[in-house]
Amino acid sequence: SKTISKCYVQVTGMTCASCVANIERNLRREDGIHSILVALMAGKAEVRYNPAVIHPAAIAELIRELGFGATVMENCGEGDGILELVVRGMTCASCVHKIESTLMKTNGVLYCSVALATNKAHIKYDPEAIGPRDVIQVIKDLGFTTSLVKKDRSASHLDHKQEIRQWKRSFVVSLVFCIPVMGLMIYMMVMDSQLSNAHTHHNMSKEEMEARHSSMVLEYQLLPGLSVMNLLSFLLCVPVQVFGGWHFYIQASRALKHNTANMDVLVVLATSIAFLYSLIILLVAMAERAKVNPVTFFDTPPMLFVFISLGRWLEHVAKGKTSEALARLISLQATEATIVTLGPDNVLLSEEQVDVELVQRGDIVKVVPGGKFPVDGRVIEGHSMVDESLITGEAMPVTKKPGNTVIAGSINQNGSLLISATHVGADTTLSQIVKLVEEAQTSKAPIQQFADKLSGYFVPFIVAVSVVTLFAWIVIGFVDFEIVEKYFLGYNKSISAAEVIIRFAFQASITVLCIACPCSLGLA
C-alpha cells in the first residue's frame, strides 16, 4: 500500500474562489498528489501526497509557479480537531480510565483527557480519520450519555453597551461641572488683564471701574482666606472628583495592585494631589486669616476628567461598532444540519438532524430550499440558485451545479442540494472571517503597544521629576531666598521664610504633576 502523508501550505495572493479552483485543478494533475483542499479565508492548502514521489517543498514550488506565494507550514497540529464533551454517568476513577483507554485505542484519536469532577472530556482527533460523531458513539457504546459543550452563540462578550453608558455618564457629569469652572477661570483672567492695564494708565475709565468691581465680587472673602471664587471652584470640583473619577480610581487601584503604572494611575495621582493640595492650602489660608487669596488648582481635575472620559467614551463607541458587525456575522451561522446516508446511485437511505458542530469532513449534507448551508462544501447532486451576498456582497443569486463549491452561511434559494462537507467547524469561511475580525480587535497596533510601554516608564518618571522639583526649590530657597521671593508673588509678609519656601516648592511640584498628567501620549 502507498503511504500517504499530509502537509499544510500557507498560500498568499488568493483573491477569490476561482484562484482556489485554479490551484486545486492544477495540483490534482501532478504525480504523487493524492488530494488537495484549499481554504480561501485561512489562506491554507491541505495536501495529501505520496512522500516517495513528491515532497512538501516541491508542492509549494508548484503553487508558486501558478503565481501565488506559498510556504510550507511547519506546525501541522493546525489540522487537529478539538472536541469538548459533557459526559454523564461516570461514578469513579475507573470509569474515567475506561473512557480514556478505549478512546486512545480508537484510530484517529490523538489525545484525550476526562475530568471526573467537571464531567468534561477534552479530545483531540485527526479529522481525516475520525469525526466528532464517531467519538460520541464510542463513548455511548461504553454506556455513558454524552453531549456537546454548548457554545455561546449570542456573542455576549462582544457587547460594549455597558462601558459606553458608563463613560458617557462620566463624561457628562464632568462636563456639567467643568463648564462653570472654566467660565470662572477665563473671566478671572480677562479681568486681571484689564486691571493690570488700568494700573499702568492711572486714569481709570468707567468700564474698568466696573470690571474691577465685578472681579472684586469673586475675590470677595466670605470668611478670612476663603474667596467666593475658591468656594465655587471647590463645590464644583467635588462631584467631578467623586462621580467623574470613580472608574479611574477603580482601575488605578487594580493597576497598582499588580505593580504597574498606567494612564489611570497618572490621572488619579494628578487630580487627587491637585484637589487635596488646593483643599489644604485653603484650610491653611482660613486658619491664618490670610488677606491674599491662595492660588488653588481646583480647575485641574474637572478639565482632565472631561478630556479623558470623552476619549474613553469615543473609544468604546468605535469598539462597539466593530463588535456589532461581528455579532451579526456570528448570527449568520446555521445551528443545525441534516446529514444523509446515500446508497448506490445516490439514493437517500436515511437522514438525521445534528448540531452543526457534529458535522464531519466528508459528510453528505442535504440543504432544502430556503435553508442555510451549515458548512463549506462541494455540490454532489442538485441544481439551485444560492444567495452568497454575505461573503461576496453580490446581490444576484449564483447558480450551483454538481462540482461547485458552497459557502457556510449562504442561503439556498429554489432547489434542494446535496453537498459533501469540505471545511467544518472552525475551518469554514465564516468562522475564519469571525476569527480575523476578533483578532484584529484584540491585537493592539504596534504604536499603541509602544505608547503603553512608554506610559509604564512615564508615570514613575513624572512622579520622580515632581519630587526632584519639590526638593530643588526647598534647597534653592534656603540657599538664596530672594529667588523664591522673585517668583512667588503676593505671599503674606507675616509668615516665616521657611513656610514660604515650602509652600512655593509644593506649588511648583504640583504644577509639574498636573501639567504632565494629560500628556498627549496618554490622551492620544
XYZ file of C-alpha atoms in Angstrom:
524
model
C 0.000 0.000 0.000
C 1.208 3.540 -0.731
C 1.904 5.582 2.382
C 0.158 8.910 2.280
C 1.445 11.934 4.194
C -0.247 15.222 4.780
C 1.208 18.726 4.751
C -0.118 22.256 5.081
C 0.945 25.059 2.792
C 0.331 28.724 3.594
C -0.852 30.325 0.345
C -0.884 34.095 -0.182
C -2.305 36.136 -3.023
C -5.593 34.241 -3.466
C -8.408 36.688 -4.113
C -11.487 34.622 -4.964
C -12.933 31.173 -5.460
C -11.509 30.875 -8.967
C -7.968 31.095 -7.543
C -8.840 28.198 -5.257
C -10.245 26.182 -8.180
C -7.168 27.010 -10.244
C -4.755 25.707 -7.572
C -6.832 22.599 -6.868
C -7.280 21.738 -10.547
C -3.606 22.122 -11.452
C -2.201 20.283 -8.451
C -4.537 17.318 -8.802
C -2.922 16.577 -12.166
C 0.544 16.249 -10.623
C 2.104 12.876 -9.869
C 2.150 11.848 -6.229
C -0.536 14.278 -5.121
C -3.446 12.378 -3.727
C -5.842 15.207 -2.860
C -5.755 18.918 -2.140
C -8.083 21.177 -0.179
C -7.671 24.943 -0.223
C -9.318 27.289 2.289
C -9.554 30.807 0.875
C -10.025 32.861 4.067
C -7.422 30.965 6.078
C -5.045 31.092 3.112
C -4.183 27.474 3.711
C -3.919 24.406 1.497
C -4.010 20.913 2.915
C -2.264 18.469 0.614
C -2.169 14.666 0.879
C 0.726 13.292 -1.085
C 2.890 10.238 -1.597
C 6.290 11.001 0.012
C 8.008 8.509 -2.296
C 7.133 10.641 -5.324
C 6.970 14.265 -4.143
C 7.881 16.313 -1.062
C 6.256 19.406 0.532
C 8.833 21.916 -0.751
C 8.113 20.765 -4.327
C 4.374 21.151 -3.710
C 4.900 24.728 -2.506
C 7.039 25.347 -5.618
C 4.183 24.096 -7.858
C 1.807 26.578 -6.211
C 4.365 29.363 -6.675
C 4.566 28.576 -10.379
C 0.845 29.316 -10.608
C 1.589 32.848 -9.408
C 0.795 32.636 -5.697
C 3.053 32.920 -2.680
C 3.475 29.594 -0.878
C 5.373 28.417 2.185
C 5.204 25.032 3.871
C 3.756 25.283 7.376
C 5.881 23.523 9.959
C 3.369 23.023 12.739
C 0.963 20.515 11.291
C -1.030 20.425 14.511
C -3.205 23.037 12.802
C -5.312 20.311 11.287
C -6.275 18.603 14.532
C -9.901 18.702 15.509
C -10.724 19.525 19.130
C -13.844 18.263 20.828
C -15.287 19.280 24.196
C -17.911 16.922 25.576
C -20.034 16.637 28.699
C -20.080 13.008 29.820
C -22.786 11.889 32.259
C -22.916 8.670 34.243
C -19.295 8.452 35.412
C -19.087 7.300 39.013
C -15.417 6.737 39.800
C -11.874 6.884 38.502
C -12.209 3.523 36.755
C -14.957 4.935 34.522
C -12.580 7.732 33.542
C -9.836 5.224 32.800
C -12.208 3.073 30.763
C -13.265 6.007 28.562
C -9.726 7.317 28.135
C -8.152 3.966 27.301
C -10.920 2.995 24.848
C -10.669 6.362 23.070
C -6.875 6.268 22.879
C -7.096 2.838 21.230
C -9.547 4.234 18.662
C -7.894 5.012 15.341
C -7.606 8.779 14.763
C -7.817 9.945 18.388
C -4.589 11.801 19.236
C -5.203 12.877 22.805
C -7.929 12.517 25.362
C -8.455 13.649 28.942
C -11.574 13.159 31.019
C -12.234 15.049 34.269
C -14.470 13.283 36.731
C -15.155 16.366 38.849
C -16.479 18.502 35.980
C -17.860 15.650 33.829
C -15.920 17.094 30.895
C -13.937 15.300 28.227
C -11.349 17.059 26.069
C -10.438 15.172 22.911
C -8.037 15.912 20.054
C -8.556 13.930 16.875
C -7.449 13.752 13.273
C -10.404 14.901 11.122
C -9.134 12.726 8.263
C -9.612 9.522 10.198
C -12.429 10.152 12.625
C -15.090 12.744 13.401
C -16.958 14.040 16.459
C -19.954 11.766 15.882
C -17.745 8.672 15.875
C -16.135 9.750 19.159
C -19.550 10.322 20.740
C -20.675 6.916 19.511
C -17.641 5.217 21.104
C -18.475 6.807 24.470
C -22.150 5.890 24.110
C -21.224 2.254 23.378
C -19.388 2.196 26.725
C -22.695 3.012 28.421
C -22.357 6.713 29.184
C -24.546 9.543 27.931
C -22.697 12.384 26.294
C -23.427 15.749 24.679
C -21.526 18.678 23.207
C -20.460 21.553 25.403
C -22.888 24.231 24.212
C -21.107 27.160 22.641
C -22.396 30.611 23.442
C -23.608 31.769 20.032
C -25.074 35.049 21.252
C -21.638 36.705 21.229
C -22.400 38.466 24.509
C -18.677 39.062 25.107
C -18.778 41.498 22.210
C -21.234 43.815 23.899
C -19.809 47.219 24.767
C -23.123 48.862 25.676
C -22.430 48.971 29.384
C -18.981 50.552 29.029
C -20.356 53.059 26.541
C -23.053 54.078 29.034
C -20.593 54.245 31.906
C -18.098 56.514 30.140
C -20.815 58.658 28.647
C -22.228 59.265 32.118
C -18.776 60.000 33.464
C -18.146 62.470 30.619
C -21.473 64.261 31.023
C -21.030 64.659 34.800
C -17.533 66.063 34.350
C -18.656 68.377 31.559
C -21.585 69.837 33.519
C -19.264 70.863 36.333
C -16.317 71.735 34.131
C -18.033 74.468 32.093
C -18.690 76.800 35.083
C -15.148 76.233 36.389
C -13.693 77.124 33.002
C -16.028 80.107 32.760
C -14.862 81.433 36.137
C -11.241 80.906 35.180
C -11.475 82.723 31.854
C -13.448 85.532 33.496
C -10.774 86.000 36.163
C -8.035 86.024 33.537
C -9.775 88.659 31.416
C -10.474 90.813 34.460
C -6.904 90.524 35.699
C -5.514 91.678 32.361
C -7.915 94.637 32.301
C -6.892 95.565 35.824
C -3.193 95.423 35.035
C -3.856 97.698 32.049
C -5.709 100.069 34.308
C -2.814 100.156 36.754
C -0.464 101.335 34.042
C -2.708 104.263 32.996
C -3.736 105.795 36.292
C -6.868 107.356 34.856
C -9.457 104.560 35.086
C -12.428 104.653 32.743
C -15.929 103.763 33.858
C -15.833 100.286 32.271
C -12.617 99.479 34.017
C -14.080 100.505 37.328
C -16.947 98.118 36.659
C -14.569 95.353 35.637
C -12.642 95.863 38.816
C -15.841 95.810 40.815
C -17.114 92.537 39.298
C -13.768 90.853 39.761
C -13.878 92.021 43.386
C -17.109 90.060 43.815
C -15.311 86.820 43.028
C -12.282 87.760 45.127
C -14.533 88.848 47.986
C -13.787 86.893 51.151
C -16.764 85.200 52.734
C -14.534 84.096 55.603
C -10.988 85.321 56.042
C -8.888 83.390 53.493
C -11.906 81.932 51.653
C -12.943 83.776 48.493
C -16.148 83.291 46.522
C -14.094 82.069 43.559
C -12.328 79.375 45.564
C -15.505 78.244 47.303
C -17.365 77.908 43.983
C -14.463 76.039 42.389
C -14.308 73.682 45.364
C -18.042 72.946 45.266
C -17.918 72.275 41.524
C -14.839 70.113 41.850
C -16.100 67.629 44.479
C -18.799 65.908 42.364
C -16.399 65.530 39.444
C -13.751 64.020 41.680
C -16.263 61.515 43.044
C -18.579 60.674 40.124
C -16.410 61.543 37.139
C -13.330 59.917 38.601
C -14.968 56.813 40.052
C -13.905 54.392 37.294
C -10.419 55.869 37.138
C -9.932 55.218 40.837
C -11.089 51.611 40.494
C -8.801 50.917 37.552
C -5.846 52.729 39.082
C -6.121 50.704 42.283
C -6.206 47.496 40.223
C -3.113 48.564 38.307
C -1.208 49.394 41.477
C -2.124 46.017 42.989
C -0.260 44.424 40.093
C 2.660 46.837 40.479
C 2.107 48.525 37.149
C 1.551 52.187 36.462
C -0.809 53.038 33.617
C -2.528 56.210 32.448
C -5.250 55.806 35.067
C -2.663 55.975 37.838
C -1.323 59.271 36.481
C -4.794 60.760 36.104
C -5.769 59.757 39.616
C -2.469 60.913 41.064
C -2.568 64.335 39.451
C -6.234 65.049 40.127
C -6.127 63.799 43.717
C -2.984 65.718 44.566
C -4.257 68.881 42.887
C -7.539 68.550 44.744
C -6.028 67.748 48.152
C -3.316 70.379 47.843
C -5.863 73.048 46.945
C -8.076 71.976 49.828
C -5.226 72.045 52.372
C -3.965 75.412 51.106
C -7.491 76.812 51.521
C -7.783 75.496 55.056
C -4.345 76.892 55.936
C -5.312 80.276 54.495
C -8.526 80.257 56.531
C -6.633 79.313 59.677
C -4.163 82.144 59.036
C -6.963 84.546 58.075
C -4.877 85.462 55.042
C -5.589 88.717 53.243
C -4.436 87.479 49.833
C -6.393 84.570 48.356
C -4.209 81.495 47.835
C -3.621 80.087 44.347
C -5.669 76.879 44.041
C -5.774 74.174 41.382
C -9.473 73.287 41.584
C -9.824 73.790 37.840
C -7.439 70.920 37.003
C -9.465 67.779 37.913
C -12.707 68.663 36.074
C -10.918 69.578 32.859
C -8.732 66.486 32.934
C -11.652 64.181 33.585
C -13.660 65.776 30.781
C -10.997 65.173 28.157
C -10.055 61.699 29.251
C -13.569 60.353 29.772
C -14.516 61.786 26.370
C -11.612 59.838 24.861
C -12.633 56.616 26.598
C -16.242 57.035 25.562
C -15.348 57.522 21.883
C -13.005 54.535 22.024
C -15.763 52.252 23.305
C -18.259 53.559 20.755
C -15.792 52.654 17.984
C -15.219 49.213 19.500
C -18.956 48.692 19.787
C -19.387 49.366 16.065
C -16.911 46.644 15.074
C -18.338 44.242 17.609
C -21.828 44.797 16.258
C -20.651 43.746 12.811
C -19.009 40.702 14.349
C -22.107 39.706 16.305
C -24.120 39.930 13.078
C -21.619 37.676 11.343
C -21.817 35.128 14.143
C -25.602 35.140 13.953
C -25.399 34.128 10.280
C -24.115 30.684 11.179
C -26.559 27.830 10.855
C -27.158 25.885 14.075
C -28.253 22.526 12.704
C -27.518 20.360 9.704
C -29.351 17.483 8.016
C -26.933 14.644 7.403
C -27.986 11.977 4.915
C -26.738 8.472 4.168
C -26.575 7.631 0.495
C -26.948 4.204 -1.091
C -25.800 3.204 -4.585
C -26.748 5.741 -7.329
C -27.131 8.475 -4.671
C -30.355 7.015 -3.287
C -31.336 8.573 0.067
C -31.309 5.843 2.719
C -31.749 7.898 5.889
C -31.342 11.431 7.200
C -30.829 12.888 10.658
C -30.698 16.359 12.212
C -27.467 17.048 14.108
C -25.748 20.025 15.687
C -23.597 21.887 13.200
C -20.513 21.167 15.370
C -21.035 17.453 14.797
C -20.774 17.583 11.025
C -17.507 15.973 9.987
C -15.477 16.252 6.841
C -16.816 14.059 4.046
C -20.384 14.001 5.391
C -23.195 14.357 2.882
C -25.416 17.245 3.952
C -28.838 17.969 2.485
C -29.860 21.615 2.153
C -33.502 22.351 1.418
C -34.745 25.453 -0.434
C -34.630 28.457 1.890
C -32.144 26.723 4.189
C -28.686 27.903 5.186
C -25.563 25.970 4.288
C -24.174 24.726 7.606
C -20.628 24.073 6.328
C -18.402 24.799 3.348
C -18.646 22.029 0.784
C -18.975 20.813 -2.784
C -22.249 20.142 -4.518
C -22.747 16.435 -5.307
C -26.262 16.472 -6.629
C -28.975 19.000 -7.448
C -29.209 22.385 -9.141
C -30.060 25.635 -7.356
C -29.511 29.337 -7.069
C -27.643 30.453 -3.953
C -27.513 33.875 -2.318
C -23.877 34.370 -1.293
C -24.155 38.092 -0.591
C -22.912 37.642 2.987
C -19.417 36.843 1.726
C -19.210 38.319 -1.765
C -21.628 41.240 -1.487
C -23.093 40.007 -4.795
C -26.850 40.568 -4.670
C -27.639 38.312 -7.628
C -28.007 34.611 -6.749
C -25.262 32.333 -8.056
C -26.047 29.133 -9.943
C -24.790 25.958 -8.267
C -24.470 22.607 -10.007
C -22.531 19.443 -9.098
C -18.848 20.223 -8.559
C -19.363 23.853 -7.462
C -18.261 24.989 -4.008
C -20.704 26.458 -1.495
C -20.013 28.708 1.482
C -21.356 28.178 5.002
C -23.969 30.777 5.971
C -25.139 31.470 2.420
C -28.797 30.831 1.635
C -30.098 28.182 -0.744
C -32.966 29.509 -2.834
C -35.007 27.269 -5.076
C -33.601 23.740 -5.438
C -32.631 21.056 -2.962
C -28.880 20.323 -2.890
C -26.736 17.508 -1.563
C -23.273 18.710 -0.597
C -20.168 16.948 0.620
C -18.592 18.795 3.574
C -15.037 20.008 2.914
C -14.481 22.528 5.720
C -16.310 22.157 9.020
C -16.340 23.837 12.427
C -13.632 26.461 12.820
C -12.352 25.955 9.260
C -15.403 27.330 7.449
C -15.032 30.634 5.626
C -17.450 32.306 8.030
C -15.612 31.129 11.157
C -12.351 32.324 9.620
C -13.801 35.787 8.975
C -15.118 35.949 12.531
C -11.700 34.875 13.796
C -9.928 37.506 11.691
C -12.180 40.293 12.936
C -11.800 39.128 16.535
C -8.024 39.022 16.209
C -7.989 42.462 14.645
C -9.935 43.745 17.633
C -7.863 42.114 20.330
C -4.447 42.851 18.838
C -3.023 46.285 19.502
C -1.450 48.455 16.866
C 2.346 48.468 17.307
C 2.278 52.203 18.115
C -0.256 51.511 20.853
C 1.936 48.844 22.421
C 4.801 51.306 22.296
C 2.694 54.000 23.958
C 1.619 51.604 26.706
C 5.221 50.631 27.282
C 6.268 54.275 27.453
C 3.480 55.266 29.814
C 4.722 52.455 32.060
C 8.018 54.362 32.371
C 6.377 57.756 32.037
C 4.394 57.638 35.283
C 7.302 56.891 37.651
C 9.423 59.356 35.678
C 6.964 62.246 36.122
C 6.492 61.455 39.808
C 10.263 61.458 40.231
C 10.594 64.784 38.396
C 7.977 66.445 40.576
C 9.681 65.150 43.738
C 13.004 66.475 42.449
C 11.319 69.839 41.769
C 9.999 69.903 45.320
C 13.417 69.316 46.905
C 15.274 71.512 44.421
C 13.138 74.528 45.311
C 13.451 73.872 49.025
C 17.253 73.782 48.667
C 17.297 76.892 46.440
C 15.025 78.685 48.894
C 17.227 78.055 51.894
C 20.373 78.963 49.971
C 19.053 82.105 48.297
C 15.652 83.282 49.469
C 15.462 86.176 47.023
C 14.946 83.862 44.017
C 11.831 82.422 45.612
C 10.686 85.900 46.566
C 11.035 86.989 42.956
C 8.785 84.183 41.608
C 6.360 83.747 44.475
C 4.271 86.891 44.220
C 1.717 88.098 46.688
C 2.679 85.941 49.611
C 1.818 87.142 53.068
C 4.808 89.003 54.537
C 3.783 87.883 58.033
C 4.608 84.195 57.508
C 8.094 82.832 58.082
C 10.539 82.409 55.226
C 10.705 78.633 55.728
C 6.956 78.313 55.235
C 7.023 80.483 52.121
C 9.736 78.278 50.638
C 7.925 75.030 51.378
C 4.658 76.390 50.029
C 6.298 77.574 46.843
C 8.158 74.280 46.393
C 4.878 72.381 46.746
C 3.179 74.648 44.268
C 5.944 74.053 41.718
C 5.934 70.272 42.110
C 2.135 70.040 41.894
C 2.274 72.125 38.739
C 4.699 69.623 37.203
C 2.343 66.745 38.038
C -0.760 68.479 36.740
C 0.807 69.578 33.506
C 2.354 66.213 32.733
C -0.777 64.280 33.514
C -2.859 64.858 30.395
C 0.269 64.091 28.417
C -0.589 63.979 24.756
C 0.705 60.406 24.631
C -1.897 59.141 27.038
C -4.745 61.134 25.554
C -3.892 60.049 22.031
